[in-house]
Short mmCIF file of C-alpha atoms and ligand atoms in Angstrom, two decimals:
data_model
loop_
_atom_site.label_atom_id
_atom_site.label_comp_id
_atom_site.label_asym_id
_atom_site.label_seq_id
_atom_site.Cartn_x
_atom_site.Cartn_y
_atom_site.Cartn_z
CA MET E 241 -198.12 -123.19 20.02
CA ASN E 242 -195.47 -125.86 20.77
CA ASP E 243 -192.97 -125.40 23.74
CA LEU E 244 -190.05 -124.79 21.50
CA CYS E 245 -191.96 -121.96 19.65
CA LYS E 246 -192.94 -120.27 23.08
CA LYS E 247 -189.26 -120.48 24.19
CA ALA E 248 -188.25 -118.69 21.07
CA CYS E 249 -190.90 -116.17 21.37
CA VAL E 250 -189.50 -115.39 25.09
CA LEU E 251 -186.02 -115.25 24.10
CA PHE E 252 -186.73 -112.93 21.35
CA GLY E 253 -188.81 -110.47 23.58
CA VAL E 254 -186.05 -110.46 26.31
CA GLY E 255 -183.52 -109.69 23.67
CA ALA E 256 -185.57 -106.98 22.21
CA VAL E 257 -186.01 -105.22 25.64
CA LEU E 258 -182.21 -105.70 26.04
CA PHE E 259 -181.59 -104.20 22.73
CA LEU E 260 -183.89 -101.20 23.10
CA SER E 261 -182.70 -100.31 26.58
CA SER E 262 -179.13 -100.49 25.44
CA CYS E 263 -180.06 -98.13 22.56
CA SER E 264 -181.74 -95.48 25.01
CA GLY E 265 -178.79 -96.04 27.03
CA GLN E 266 -176.33 -95.21 24.17
CA GLN E 267 -178.77 -92.26 23.05
CA GLU E 268 -178.56 -90.81 26.59
CA ALA E 269 -174.79 -90.91 26.55
CA GLU E 270 -174.77 -89.30 23.26
CA GLU E 271 -177.25 -86.31 24.35
CA PRO E 272 -174.94 -83.28 25.00
CA HIS E 273 -176.07 -82.96 28.75
CA ALA E 274 -179.56 -81.97 27.50
CA ASP E 275 -180.36 -81.18 31.24
CA VAL E 276 -177.72 -78.69 32.06
CA LEU E 277 -178.49 -74.98 31.83
CA THR E 278 -175.74 -72.79 30.43
CA VAL E 279 -175.33 -69.35 32.19
CA GLY E 280 -173.15 -66.77 30.79
CA PHE E 281 -172.13 -64.35 33.70
CA SER E 282 -170.53 -60.79 32.66
CA GLN E 283 -168.96 -59.73 35.87
CA LEU E 284 -167.92 -55.99 35.72
CA GLY E 285 -164.51 -56.74 37.66
CA ASN E 286 -162.67 -57.79 40.81
CA GLU E 287 -162.13 -54.13 42.27
CA SER E 288 -163.43 -54.75 45.94
CA ASP E 289 -164.12 -57.18 48.77
CA TRP E 290 -167.78 -56.66 47.75
CA ARG E 291 -167.23 -57.72 44.18
CA VAL E 292 -164.99 -60.83 45.30
CA ALA E 293 -168.01 -61.96 47.63
CA ASN E 294 -170.55 -61.43 44.71
CA THR E 295 -168.52 -63.52 42.03
CA GLU E 296 -168.18 -66.29 44.71
CA SER E 297 -171.75 -66.27 45.47
CA MET E 298 -172.40 -67.05 41.69
CA LYS E 299 -169.84 -69.55 41.43
CA SER E 300 -171.22 -71.45 44.54
CA THR E 301 -174.69 -71.18 43.33
CA PHE E 302 -174.39 -72.16 39.61
CA THR E 303 -172.45 -75.41 39.79
CA GLU E 304 -172.14 -78.34 37.86
CA GLU E 305 -173.78 -80.44 40.62
CA GLY E 306 -176.67 -78.28 40.52
CA GLY E 307 -177.22 -78.66 36.88
CA TYR E 308 -175.37 -75.67 35.52
CA GLU E 309 -172.56 -74.58 33.38
CA LEU E 310 -171.32 -71.10 34.28
CA LEU E 311 -169.53 -69.16 31.82
CA LEU E 312 -167.83 -66.45 33.80
CA GLU E 313 -166.12 -63.36 32.02
CA ASP E 314 -164.40 -60.68 34.16
CA ALA E 315 -164.47 -57.29 32.31
CA GLN E 316 -161.89 -55.62 34.56
CA GLN E 317 -164.21 -52.42 34.78
CA LYS E 318 -164.51 -52.02 31.00
CA GLN E 319 -167.95 -51.84 29.45
CA GLU E 320 -166.53 -52.85 26.12
CA LYS E 321 -165.34 -56.01 27.53
CA GLN E 322 -168.96 -56.77 29.06
CA ILE E 323 -170.53 -56.04 25.86
CA ALA E 324 -168.14 -58.34 23.81
CA ALA E 325 -168.93 -61.08 26.59
CA ILE E 326 -172.69 -60.71 26.08
CA ARG E 327 -172.18 -61.00 22.09
CA ASN E 328 -170.01 -64.28 23.09
CA PHE E 329 -172.56 -65.80 25.04
CA ILE E 330 -175.16 -65.10 22.23
CA LEU E 331 -172.94 -66.90 19.87
CA ARG E 332 -172.50 -69.87 22.17
CA GLU E 333 -176.23 -70.02 22.43
CA VAL E 334 -176.16 -69.94 26.31
CA ASP E 335 -179.63 -70.35 28.06
CA TYR E 336 -179.33 -67.38 30.32
CA ILE E 337 -177.21 -64.19 30.42
CA VAL E 338 -176.36 -62.51 33.82
CA LEU E 339 -175.04 -59.08 33.75
CA ALA E 340 -173.36 -57.11 36.59
CA PRO E 341 -173.14 -53.65 34.67
CA VAL E 342 -170.27 -51.52 35.51
CA VAL E 343 -172.20 -48.46 34.63
CA GLU E 344 -176.01 -47.66 33.93
CA THR E 345 -176.05 -46.39 30.30
CA GLY E 346 -174.63 -47.84 26.87
CA TRP E 347 -176.49 -51.20 27.07
CA ASP E 348 -179.41 -50.80 24.56
CA GLU E 349 -177.69 -52.04 21.46
CA VAL E 350 -176.30 -55.30 22.88
CA LEU E 351 -179.44 -56.09 25.16
CA ALA E 352 -181.44 -55.85 21.89
CA GLU E 353 -179.11 -58.39 20.25
CA ALA E 354 -179.75 -60.70 23.06
CA LYS E 355 -183.42 -60.31 22.84
CA ASP E 356 -183.47 -60.68 19.03
CA ALA E 357 -181.53 -64.14 19.87
CA ASP E 358 -184.16 -65.09 22.36
CA VAL E 359 -181.70 -65.18 25.30
CA PRO E 360 -183.22 -63.76 28.56
CA VAL E 361 -180.78 -61.28 30.39
CA ILE E 362 -181.08 -61.06 34.05
CA ILE E 363 -179.37 -57.86 35.47
CA MET E 364 -177.83 -58.07 38.93
CA ASP E 365 -176.49 -55.57 41.45
CA ARG E 366 -176.20 -52.14 39.54
CA MET E 367 -178.96 -51.29 37.27
CA VAL E 368 -179.14 -50.47 33.71
CA ASP E 369 -180.92 -47.25 32.22
CA THR E 370 -182.23 -48.37 28.94
CA GLU E 371 -184.95 -46.81 26.77
CA ASP E 372 -186.97 -50.23 26.67
CA GLY E 373 -187.56 -51.96 29.82
CA GLU E 374 -188.39 -55.10 27.72
CA LEU E 375 -184.59 -55.33 26.98
CA TYR E 376 -183.90 -57.32 30.14
CA THR E 377 -186.19 -60.01 31.98
CA ALA E 378 -185.56 -59.16 35.67
CA TRP E 379 -183.25 -57.07 38.01
CA VAL E 380 -182.05 -57.79 41.51
CA GLY E 381 -180.00 -55.70 43.53
CA SER E 382 -179.95 -53.00 46.20
CA ASP E 383 -181.57 -49.53 46.46
CA MET E 384 -178.49 -47.42 46.43
CA ARG E 385 -180.40 -44.27 46.87
CA GLU E 386 -181.77 -45.59 50.03
CA GLU E 387 -178.45 -46.64 51.26
CA GLY E 388 -177.09 -42.98 50.83
CA GLU E 389 -180.34 -41.68 52.51
CA LYS E 390 -179.66 -44.02 55.32
CA ALA E 391 -176.21 -42.76 55.90
CA VAL E 392 -177.51 -39.03 55.91
CA ARG E 393 -180.29 -39.87 58.40
CA TRP E 394 -177.63 -41.43 60.68
CA LEU E 395 -175.37 -38.38 60.34
CA GLU E 396 -178.08 -35.89 61.31
CA GLU E 397 -178.90 -38.06 64.33
CA PHE E 398 -175.31 -38.40 65.24
CA LEU E 399 -174.40 -34.72 64.98
CA GLU E 400 -177.84 -33.93 66.77
CA GLU E 401 -176.66 -36.26 69.71
CA GLN E 402 -173.37 -34.39 69.73
CA GLY E 403 -174.90 -31.19 69.90
CA ARG E 404 -173.39 -30.28 66.79
CA ALA E 405 -176.57 -29.96 64.63
CA GLU E 406 -176.06 -26.27 64.04
CA GLU E 407 -172.17 -26.40 63.73
CA GLU E 408 -170.34 -25.98 60.54
CA VAL E 409 -169.67 -29.53 59.06
CA SER E 410 -167.13 -30.11 56.47
CA ILE E 411 -167.54 -33.03 54.40
CA VAL E 412 -164.84 -35.12 52.33
CA HIS E 413 -166.89 -37.28 49.60
CA ILE E 414 -164.80 -40.28 47.97
CA GLN E 415 -167.12 -41.42 45.12
CA GLY E 416 -167.33 -44.73 43.53
CA THR E 417 -167.21 -45.59 39.86
CA PRO E 418 -168.63 -42.59 37.90
CA GLY E 419 -172.16 -43.49 36.65
CA SER E 420 -172.68 -46.59 38.53
CA SER E 421 -175.77 -47.08 40.20
CA ALA E 422 -173.91 -47.21 43.62
CA GLN E 423 -172.14 -44.19 42.91
CA LEU E 424 -175.22 -42.41 41.66
CA GLY E 425 -177.38 -43.47 44.39
CA ARG E 426 -174.92 -43.09 47.23
CA THR E 427 -173.95 -39.62 46.02
CA TYR E 428 -177.77 -38.67 45.58
CA GLY E 429 -178.30 -39.34 49.30
CA LEU E 430 -175.37 -37.02 50.34
CA GLU E 431 -176.24 -34.30 47.90
CA LYS E 432 -179.76 -34.37 49.21
CA GLY E 433 -178.49 -33.96 52.85
CA LEU E 434 -176.03 -31.20 51.73
CA ALA E 435 -178.98 -29.42 50.18
CA MET E 436 -181.06 -29.72 53.47
CA HIS E 437 -178.43 -28.45 55.62
CA ASP E 438 -176.97 -24.81 55.06
CA ASN E 439 -174.14 -25.70 57.53
CA TRP E 440 -173.09 -28.69 55.97
CA HIS E 441 -170.13 -28.12 53.15
CA LEU E 442 -168.32 -30.33 50.64
CA ALA E 443 -164.62 -29.83 51.41
CA ALA E 444 -163.83 -32.26 48.29
CA GLN E 445 -165.68 -34.66 46.13
CA VAL E 446 -163.42 -36.93 44.23
CA CYS E 447 -163.49 -40.44 42.47
CA GLY E 448 -162.01 -43.13 44.63
CA GLU E 449 -163.09 -45.84 41.96
CA PHE E 450 -164.17 -48.20 44.94
CA THR E 451 -160.73 -49.16 45.28
CA GLN E 452 -158.37 -48.86 48.52
CA ALA E 453 -155.35 -47.76 46.19
CA LYS E 454 -157.19 -44.93 44.56
CA ALA E 455 -158.78 -43.65 47.89
CA TYR E 456 -155.46 -43.79 49.48
CA GLU E 457 -154.06 -41.67 46.55
CA VAL E 458 -156.81 -38.95 46.45
CA MET E 459 -157.08 -38.75 50.25
CA LYS E 460 -153.58 -37.92 50.45
CA GLU E 461 -154.00 -35.13 47.73
CA ILE E 462 -156.70 -33.59 49.74
CA LEU E 463 -154.77 -33.67 53.06
CA LEU E 464 -152.07 -31.49 51.00
CA GLU E 465 -154.76 -29.03 50.55
CA THR E 466 -156.59 -29.16 53.79
CA LYS E 467 -156.75 -31.00 57.17
CA GLU E 468 -159.93 -29.34 58.21
CA MET E 469 -162.72 -32.00 57.87
CA ASP E 470 -165.46 -33.51 59.97
CA VAL E 471 -166.74 -36.30 57.94
CA VAL E 472 -165.27 -38.41 55.14
CA TYR E 473 -168.14 -40.23 53.28
CA CYS E 474 -166.69 -43.16 51.60
CA GLU E 475 -168.83 -44.87 48.90
CA ASN E 476 -167.42 -48.54 49.80
CA ASP E 477 -165.38 -50.16 52.42
CA ASN E 478 -161.99 -50.50 50.29
CA GLU E 479 -162.23 -46.60 49.94
CA ALA E 480 -162.62 -46.38 53.51
CA PHE E 481 -159.46 -48.53 54.12
CA GLY E 482 -157.55 -46.21 51.86
CA VAL E 483 -158.72 -43.14 53.60
CA MET E 484 -157.86 -44.68 57.03
CA GLN E 485 -154.16 -45.33 55.56
CA ALA E 486 -153.98 -41.58 54.53
CA LEU E 487 -155.36 -40.22 57.82
CA ASP E 488 -153.04 -42.41 59.98
CA GLU E 489 -150.03 -41.08 57.84
CA ALA E 490 -151.26 -37.61 58.58
CA GLY E 491 -151.90 -38.28 62.15
CA ILE E 492 -155.48 -37.42 62.15
CA SER E 493 -157.74 -39.66 64.21
CA TYR E 494 -161.12 -41.12 63.02
CA GLY E 495 -163.98 -43.23 63.89
CA GLU E 496 -165.33 -43.44 67.51
CA GLY E 497 -163.79 -40.62 69.41
CA GLY E 498 -161.73 -39.44 66.69
CA ASP E 499 -161.67 -36.10 64.96
CA VAL E 500 -163.20 -37.22 61.81
CA ILE E 501 -166.36 -39.26 61.38
CA LEU E 502 -165.97 -42.08 58.87
CA ILE E 503 -168.95 -43.45 57.00
CA SER E 504 -168.66 -46.46 54.57
CA PHE E 505 -170.84 -48.84 52.51
CA ASP E 506 -170.95 -52.33 51.86
CA ALA E 507 -170.75 -53.93 55.40
CA THR E 508 -168.04 -56.55 54.21
CA GLU E 509 -166.26 -58.62 56.65
CA ALA E 510 -163.17 -56.39 56.98
CA GLY E 511 -165.43 -53.26 56.76
CA LEU E 512 -167.55 -54.62 59.89
CA ILE E 513 -164.30 -55.33 61.75
CA ALA E 514 -163.11 -51.99 61.39
CA CYS E 515 -166.62 -50.71 62.40
CA MET E 516 -166.69 -53.02 65.36
CA GLU E 517 -163.20 -51.93 66.42
CA GLY E 518 -164.73 -48.26 66.21
CA ARG E 519 -162.48 -47.31 63.05
CA ILE E 520 -165.66 -46.84 61.02
CA ASN E 521 -168.50 -44.98 62.57
CA LEU E 522 -171.16 -46.26 60.36
CA ASN E 523 -171.28 -49.09 57.89
CA VAL E 524 -174.35 -49.27 55.39
CA GLU E 525 -175.09 -52.78 54.32
CA CYS E 526 -175.09 -53.60 50.66
CA ASN E 527 -175.64 -57.18 50.18
CA PRO E 528 -173.44 -59.09 47.33
CA LEU E 529 -175.04 -62.81 47.83
CA HIS E 530 -176.99 -62.49 44.88
CA GLY E 531 -176.14 -65.87 43.53
CA PRO E 532 -179.32 -67.64 45.07
CA ARG E 533 -181.33 -64.75 44.11
CA VAL E 534 -180.34 -65.04 40.40
CA GLU E 535 -181.10 -68.72 40.54
CA LYS E 536 -184.48 -68.26 41.83
CA ILE E 537 -185.42 -66.11 38.92
CA ILE E 538 -184.00 -68.60 36.48
CA ARG E 539 -186.07 -71.53 38.19
CA GLN E 540 -189.03 -69.33 37.84
CA LEU E 541 -188.51 -68.80 34.14
CA GLU E 542 -187.61 -72.55 33.66
CA GLU E 543 -191.16 -73.37 35.28
CA GLY E 544 -192.86 -71.01 32.93
CA GLN E 545 -193.57 -68.35 35.68
CA VAL E 546 -193.15 -64.58 35.33
CA PRO E 547 -190.54 -63.25 37.84
CA GLU E 548 -190.60 -59.84 39.63
CA LYS E 549 -189.14 -57.26 37.17
CA GLU E 550 -187.26 -55.67 40.04
CA SER E 551 -186.19 -57.39 43.32
CA PHE E 552 -184.67 -55.13 46.01
CA VAL E 553 -182.68 -56.64 48.75
CA GLU E 554 -183.64 -55.78 52.26
CA GLU E 555 -180.64 -54.04 54.10
CA THR E 556 -179.71 -52.45 57.40
CA ILE E 557 -176.96 -50.13 58.82
CA PHE E 558 -174.32 -51.15 61.37
CA GLU E 559 -172.63 -48.92 64.30
CA PRO E 560 -169.77 -50.37 66.39
CA GLU E 561 -172.08 -51.30 69.28
CA ASP E 562 -174.15 -53.46 66.88
CA LEU E 563 -171.34 -55.87 66.07
CA THR E 564 -169.47 -58.97 67.44
CA ALA E 565 -166.80 -61.23 66.04
CA ASP E 566 -169.16 -64.17 66.09
CA PHE E 567 -172.03 -62.09 64.42
CA ILE E 568 -169.64 -60.90 61.60
CA ALA E 569 -168.06 -64.39 60.93
CA ALA E 570 -171.51 -65.80 60.44
CA ARG E 571 -172.56 -63.40 57.84
CA GLY E 572 -170.81 -65.20 55.06
CA TYR E 573 -168.89 -62.49 53.35
C1 GZL J 686 -172.80 -52.17 45.09
C2 GZL J 686 -171.72 -52.49 44.23
C3 GZL J 686 -170.63 -51.72 44.61
C4 GZL J 686 -169.93 -51.94 45.98
C5 GZL J 686 -168.67 -51.77 45.59
O1 GZL J 686 -174.08 -52.83 44.87
O2 GZL J 686 -172.02 -52.41 42.77
O3 GZL J 686 -169.43 -52.14 43.56
O4 GZL J 686 -170.51 -50.98 46.85
C6 GZL J 686 -168.31 -52.53 44.37
O5 GZL J 686 -167.62 -52.30 46.64
O6 GZL J 686 -167.23 -52.16 43.87
#
């Protein structure tokens, strides 16, 4: 082959390589982000410090830089809005649905629609009570019954230490959202304790909706009826804050050295500060930082692995002497 011909072949070869690489470049540019996972997240609301931390954990985990598109829909405590959000996610053909269910029941139909559409559903935080466990892929959250039982065990020991084990104990119970796992579990623990102790009595059992405003309202109403109470059992920190407001206005002391023993759940930053300062006697941890836990499940599924069906978070309890400002600041919520 003469020199001219050789040069022509080389030039053609280089041109072909350049052309193909430019095409593949164009093709990559045209692909609609094929490597991005779209996660539809139905969050039940924004009712408490715990919920805010939970939402933030999801947002800081499922980032664009991490290869995700997070579609966050806040249902404002309404199950029908969560159901509509899930249907919207199915229509948008998301890769995964994450559901933080406001209550445990009423999910079978929409979860079946997601299953029929081959969209895996991960349940986070509270549980769903479905006929068919195959309607969701995995659940991650807290053992709320155990949280309630921990609080009651602590109360038994606390009263024992105070020599009050045989005394009459009047308990005000401020419950969370009716039918939510957190309310069902924490109520289970207290009611089990009431059944075990003939000298423990319910002075009142009302719904505080996991909010400070509602707990303040219902506690003021209770105080119009009675000021005789030994324990107020609040099913989350925001309820405890509302109860504190009402007790302050009534001139009733609470917490360490107070007339009323104040028990709370969540162990949020504000709740632990109140506990460290002795205004809450016991704060039962309920960890909201589920973002990384949900991502681990999604990564397992992406790699063809089968995640645990149920993953419970390890949690503890806090008394004032357990806490320092540095410890609280380092906890992340
Ligand atoms: C508990 C979570 C509860 C928190 C509340 O896992 O579902 O909902 O205890 C929140 O603060 O509103």
